[in-house]
């Protein structure tokens, strides 16, 4: 793999030429976010067009893979574009021959938003994540890199974008829960007593009826004797963790089709994949924000309505 020197600051983001690009200081950028409607495939095409001249000079092929995300989304288009340009610029700088791929896919869908993963893959990227990690954190996501021997390397970052035209989470989700789902039965699976009380208070505020299991084994026993409308499942617990409890519930209980929402302090992509593979429907990172909790509960309960 080639050694990558620091790329120069990327040019202004597509569609944002009126803004001055801040110089990289190694610190998160503090400019206030400006949200706009954007179409993912158009955004990727704009990034490809921006790096095309330098890529052509080096004989590199730029491939934009279809995202299959047709609906417009709302987000900070400037920071999103700059993050992509940072990775794409590194790819062009580091790659001697071959191709560069730009792609995006959905990791998670909630009631009014999507968690997206953007990737730039090529034949010879040396990871250099500082700039885009800052952007990703400002966009509410994470960043990373991985290599596949003999194939190449991929730089990625994640971000939440709101679906254009959908109401904001906050009080709208809370109001919808009260109106549509008051009285629904929710099993809280959590070994920490304080977290149990916090969860019960938050769910009680929207008139959801709660029961508590102190670990995965208790949850499995309860799920075999009664049906719940939703299960909030901690992942790390004694006796039986949330992953194994979910697998068992999906196989042998009255709640094989009940929405199960993971709650964990670990929020890396691998953790999300493990939860999904176990049979969980959604993922919440601790500490849980009430607005995010209500939006996720609403999406899951609506899906079974």
Coordinates of N, CA, C and O in Angstrom, one line a residue, residues 143-236:
X143 N -16.6 7.1 11.7 CA -15.8 6.9 10.5 C -14.8 5.8 10.7 O -14.4 5.5 11.9
X144 N -14.3 5.1 9.6 CA -13.3 4.1 9.8 C -12.8 3.6 8.4 O -13.0 4.3 7.4
X145 N -12.0 2.6 8.4 CA -11.4 2.0 7.2 C -11.1 0.6 7.4 O -11.0 0.1 8.5
X146 N -11.1 -0.2 6.2 CA -10.7 -1.6 6.3 C -10.1 -1.9 5.0 O -10.3 -1.3 3.9
X147 N -9.3 -3.0 5.0 CA -8.5 -3.4 3.8 C -8.8 -4.9 3.5 O -9.1 -5.7 4.5
X148 N -8.9 -5.3 2.3 CA -9.0 -6.7 1.9 C -7.8 -7.0 1.0 O -7.6 -6.4 0.0
X149 N -7.1 -8.0 1.5 CA -5.8 -8.4 0.8 C -6.1 -8.7 -0.6 O -6.9 -9.5 -1.0
X150 N -5.3 -8.1 -1.5 CA -5.4 -8.3 -2.9 C -6.5 -7.6 -3.7 O -6.6 -7.8 -4.9
X151 N -7.3 -6.9 -2.9 CA -8.5 -6.3 -3.5 C -8.4 -4.8 -3.4 O -8.6 -4.1 -4.4
X152 N -8.1 -4.3 -2.2 CA -8.0 -2.8 -2.1 C -8.5 -2.4 -0.7 O -8.5 -3.2 0.2
X153 N -8.8 -1.2 -0.6 CA -9.1 -0.6 0.7 C -10.4 0.3 0.6 O -10.7 0.8 -0.4
X154 N -11.1 0.4 1.7 CA -12.3 1.2 1.8 C -12.3 2.1 3.0 O -12.0 1.7 4.1
X155 N -12.5 3.4 2.7 CA -12.8 4.4 3.7 C -14.3 4.6 3.8 O -14.9 4.7 2.8
X156 N -14.8 4.7 5.0 CA -16.2 4.9 5.2 C -16.6 5.9 6.3 O -15.8 6.1 7.2
X157 N -17.8 6.4 6.3 CA -18.3 7.1 7.4 C -19.8 7.0 7.4 O -20.4 6.7 6.3
X158 N -20.5 7.2 8.5 CA -21.9 7.1 8.6 C -22.5 8.4 9.1 O -21.9 9.2 9.7
X159 N -23.8 8.6 8.7 CA -24.5 9.8 9.2 C -26.0 9.5 9.1 O -26.4 8.8 8.2
X160 N -26.7 10.2 10.0 CA -28.2 10.2 9.9 C -28.7 11.3 9.0 O -28.2 12.4 9.2
X161 N -29.6 11.0 8.2 CA -30.3 12.1 7.4 C -31.8 11.9 7.5 O -32.3 10.8 7.5
X162 N -32.5 13.0 7.6 CA -33.9 13.0 7.8 C -34.6 12.9 6.4 O -34.1 13.4 5.4
X163 N -35.7 12.1 6.4 CA -36.4 12.0 5.1 C -37.2 13.2 4.8 O -37.9 13.8 5.7
X164 N -37.0 13.8 3.6 CA -37.6 15.0 3.3 C -39.2 14.9 3.3 O -39.8 14.0 2.8
X165 N -39.8 15.8 4.0 CA -41.2 15.8 4.2 C -41.7 15.1 5.4 O -42.9 15.2 5.8
X166 N -40.8 14.3 6.1 CA -41.3 13.7 7.3 C -41.2 14.6 8.5 O -40.3 15.5 8.5
X167 N -42.1 14.5 9.4 CA -42.0 15.4 10.6 C -40.8 15.1 11.4 O -40.3 14.0 11.4
X168 N -40.4 16.1 12.2 CA -39.2 15.9 13.1 C -39.6 15.0 14.2 O -40.8 14.8 14.5
X169 N -38.6 14.4 14.8 CA -38.9 13.3 15.8 C -39.6 13.9 17.0 O -40.8 13.8 17.2
X170 N -38.8 14.5 18.0 CA -39.3 15.1 19.2 C -40.7 14.9 19.6 O -41.2 13.8 19.8
X171 N -41.4 16.0 19.7 CA -42.8 16.0 20.2 C -43.7 15.3 19.3 O -44.7 14.7 19.7
X172 N -43.4 15.4 18.0 CA -44.3 14.7 17.0 C -44.4 13.2 17.3 O -45.4 12.6 17.3
X173 N -43.2 12.6 17.5 CA -43.2 11.1 17.8 C -43.9 10.8 19.1 O -44.6 9.9 19.3
X174 N -43.6 11.7 20.1 CA -44.2 11.5 21.4 C -45.8 11.6 21.3 O -46.5 10.8 21.9
X175 N -46.2 12.6 20.5 CA -47.7 12.8 20.4 C -48.3 11.6 19.6 O -49.4 11.1 20.0
X176 N -47.6 11.1 18.6 CA -48.1 9.9 17.8 C -48.1 8.7 18.7 O -49.1 7.9 18.6
X177 N -47.2 8.5 19.6 CA -47.2 7.3 20.5 C -48.4 7.4 21.4 O -49.1 6.4 21.6
X178 N -48.6 8.6 22.0 CA -49.8 8.7 22.9 C -51.1 8.5 22.1 O -52.0 7.8 22.7
X179 N -51.2 9.0 20.9 CA -52.4 8.8 20.2 C -52.7 7.4 19.6 O -53.8 7.0 19.6
X180 N -51.6 6.8 19.2 CA -51.8 5.5 18.5 C -51.4 4.3 19.3 O -52.0 3.2 19.0
X181 N -50.6 4.4 20.3 CA -50.1 3.2 21.0 C -50.2 3.2 22.5 O -49.6 2.4 23.2
X182 N -50.9 4.2 23.1 CA -51.1 4.2 24.5 C -51.7 2.8 25.0 O -52.6 2.3 24.3
X183 N -51.1 2.3 26.1 CA -51.6 1.0 26.6 C -50.9 -0.2 26.0 O -51.1 -1.3 26.5
X184 N -50.0 0.0 25.0 CA -49.3 -1.2 24.5 C -48.3 -1.7 25.5 O -47.8 -1.0 26.4
X185 N -48.0 -3.0 25.5 CA -47.2 -3.7 26.5 C -45.7 -3.8 26.0 O -45.5 -4.3 24.9
X186 N -44.9 -3.3 26.8 CA -43.4 -3.3 26.5 C -42.6 -4.0 27.6 O -42.8 -3.7 28.8
X187 N -41.8 -4.9 27.2 CA -40.9 -5.6 28.1 C -39.5 -4.9 28.1 O -38.9 -4.8 27.0
X188 N -39.1 -4.4 29.2 CA -37.8 -3.8 29.3 C -36.8 -4.8 29.9 O -37.0 -5.3 31.0
X189 N -35.8 -5.2 29.2 CA -34.8 -6.2 29.6 C -33.5 -5.4 29.9 O -32.8 -5.0 29.0
X190 N -33.2 -5.3 31.2 CA -32.1 -4.4 31.6 C -31.7 -4.8 33.0 O -32.5 -5.0 33.9
X191 N -30.4 -5.0 33.2 CA -29.9 -5.4 34.5 C -29.5 -4.3 35.5 O -29.4 -4.5 36.7
X192 N -29.4 -3.1 35.0 CA -29.1 -1.9 35.8 C -30.4 -1.3 36.3 O -31.2 -0.9 35.6
X193 N -30.5 -1.2 37.7 CA -31.7 -0.7 38.3 C -32.0 0.8 37.9 O -33.2 1.1 37.7
X194 N -31.0 1.6 37.8 CA -31.2 3.0 37.4 C -31.7 3.1 36.0 O -32.7 3.8 35.7
X195 N -31.1 2.3 35.1 CA -31.6 2.3 33.7 C -33.0 1.8 33.6 O -33.8 2.2 32.7
X196 N -33.3 0.8 34.4 CA -34.7 0.3 34.4 C -35.7 1.5 34.8 O -36.7 1.6 34.1
X197 N -35.4 2.2 35.8 CA -36.3 3.3 36.2 C -36.4 4.4 35.2 O -37.5 4.9 34.9
X198 N -35.2 4.7 34.6 CA -35.3 5.8 33.5 C -36.1 5.3 32.3 O -37.0 6.1 31.8
X199 N -36.0 4.0 31.9 CA -36.7 3.5 30.8 C -38.2 3.5 31.2 O -39.1 3.9 30.3
X200 N -38.6 3.1 32.4 CA -40.0 3.0 32.8 C -40.6 4.4 32.8 O -41.7 4.6 32.4
X201 N -39.8 5.4 33.3 CA -40.3 6.8 33.3 C -40.6 7.3 31.9 O -41.6 7.9 31.7
X202 N -39.6 7.1 31.0 CA -39.8 7.6 29.6 C -41.0 6.9 28.9 O -41.7 7.6 28.2
X203 N -41.1 5.6 29.1 CA -42.2 4.9 28.4 C -43.5 5.2 29.1 O -44.6 5.3 28.4
X204 N -43.5 5.4 30.4 CA -44.7 5.8 31.1 C -45.2 7.1 30.7 O -46.5 7.4 30.7
X205 N -44.3 8.0 30.3 CA -44.7 9.4 29.9 C -45.6 9.3 28.6 O -46.3 10.3 28.3
X206 N -45.4 8.3 27.8 CA -46.3 8.1 26.6 C -47.3 7.0 26.8 O -47.8 6.5 25.8
X207 N -47.6 6.7 28.0 CA -48.6 5.7 28.4 C -48.4 4.3 27.9 O -49.4 3.7 27.5
X208 N -47.2 3.9 27.7 CA -46.9 2.5 27.4 C -46.8 1.8 28.7 O -46.2 2.3 29.7
X209 N -47.3 0.6 28.8 CA -47.3 -0.3 30.0 C -46.1 -1.1 30.0 O -45.8 -1.8 29.0
X210 N -45.3 -1.1 31.1 CA -44.0 -1.8 31.1 C -43.9 -2.9 32.1 O -44.5 -2.9 33.1
X211 N -43.2 -3.9 31.7 CA -42.7 -5.0 32.6 C -41.2 -5.0 32.5 O -40.6 -4.7 31.5
X212 N -40.5 -5.5 33.6 CA -39.1 -5.5 33.6 C -38.5 -7.0 33.8 O -39.0 -7.7 34.6
X213 N -37.5 -7.3 33.0 CA -36.7 -8.5 33.2 C -35.3 -8.1 33.5 O -34.8 -7.2 32.9
X214 N -34.7 -8.7 34.5 CA -33.4 -8.3 34.9 C -32.2 -8.9 34.1 O -31.1 -8.4 34.3
X215 N -32.5 -9.8 33.2 CA -31.5 -10.4 32.4 C -32.1 -11.1 31.2 O -33.4 -11.2 31.2
X216 N -31.3 -11.6 30.3 CA -31.9 -12.3 29.1 C -32.7 -13.6 29.5 O -33.6 -13.9 28.8
X217 N -32.2 -14.3 30.5 CA -32.9 -15.5 30.9 C -34.3 -15.2 31.4 O -35.3 -15.9 31.0
X218 N -34.4 -14.2 32.2 CA -35.8 -13.8 32.7 C -36.7 -13.4 31.5 O -37.8 -13.7 31.5
X219 N -36.0 -12.6 30.6 CA -36.8 -12.2 29.4 C -37.3 -13.3 28.6 O -38.5 -13.3 28.1
X220 N -36.5 -14.4 28.4 CA -36.9 -15.5 27.7 C -38.1 -16.3 28.3 O -39.0 -16.6 27.7
X221 N -38.0 -16.4 29.7 CA -39.0 -17.1 30.4 C -40.3 -16.3 30.3 O -41.4 -16.9 30.1
X222 N -40.3 -14.9 30.4 CA -41.5 -14.1 30.3 C -42.1 -14.1 28.9 O -43.3 -14.1 28.7
X223 N -41.2 -14.2 27.9 CA -41.7 -14.1 26.5 C -42.3 -15.4 26.1 O -43.1 -15.5 25.1
X224 N -42.1 -16.5 26.9 CA -42.7 -17.8 26.6 C -44.1 -17.9 27.2 O -44.9 -18.8 26.8
X225 N -44.4 -17.0 28.1 CA -45.7 -17.1 28.8 C -46.7 -16.0 28.5 O -47.9 -16.1 28.7
X226 N -46.2 -14.9 27.8 CA -47.1 -13.8 27.4 C -46.6 -13.1 26.2 O -45.4 -13.1 26.0
X227 N -47.4 -12.4 25.5 CA -47.0 -11.7 24.3 C -46.9 -10.2 24.6 O -47.8 -9.6 25.3
X228 N -45.8 -9.6 24.1 CA -45.6 -8.2 24.3 C -45.7 -7.5 22.9 O -45.6 -8.1 21.9
X229 N -46.0 -6.2 23.0 CA -46.0 -5.4 21.7 C -44.6 -5.0 21.3 O -44.4 -4.7 20.1
X230 N -43.7 -4.9 22.2 CA -42.3 -4.5 21.9 C -41.4 -4.9 23.0 O -41.9 -5.0 24.2
X231 N -40.2 -5.2 22.7 CA -39.2 -5.6 23.7 C -38.0 -4.6 23.6 O -37.4 -4.5 22.5
X232 N -37.6 -3.9 24.7 CA -36.4 -3.2 24.7 C -35.3 -4.0 25.4 O -35.4 -4.4 26.5
X233 N -34.2 -4.4 24.6 CA -33.3 -5.4 25.1 C -31.9 -4.8 25.2 O -31.2 -4.4 24.3
X234 N -31.4 -4.8 26.5 CA -30.0 -4.5 26.7 C -29.2 -5.6 26.1 O -29.6 -6.8 26.0
X235 N -28.0 -5.3 25.7 CA -27.1 -6.3 25.1 C -26.2 -7.1 26.1 O -26.1 -8.3 26.1
X236 N -25.6 -6.3 26.9 CA -24.6 -6.9 27.9 C -25.3 -7.1 29.2 O -25.5 -6.1 30.0

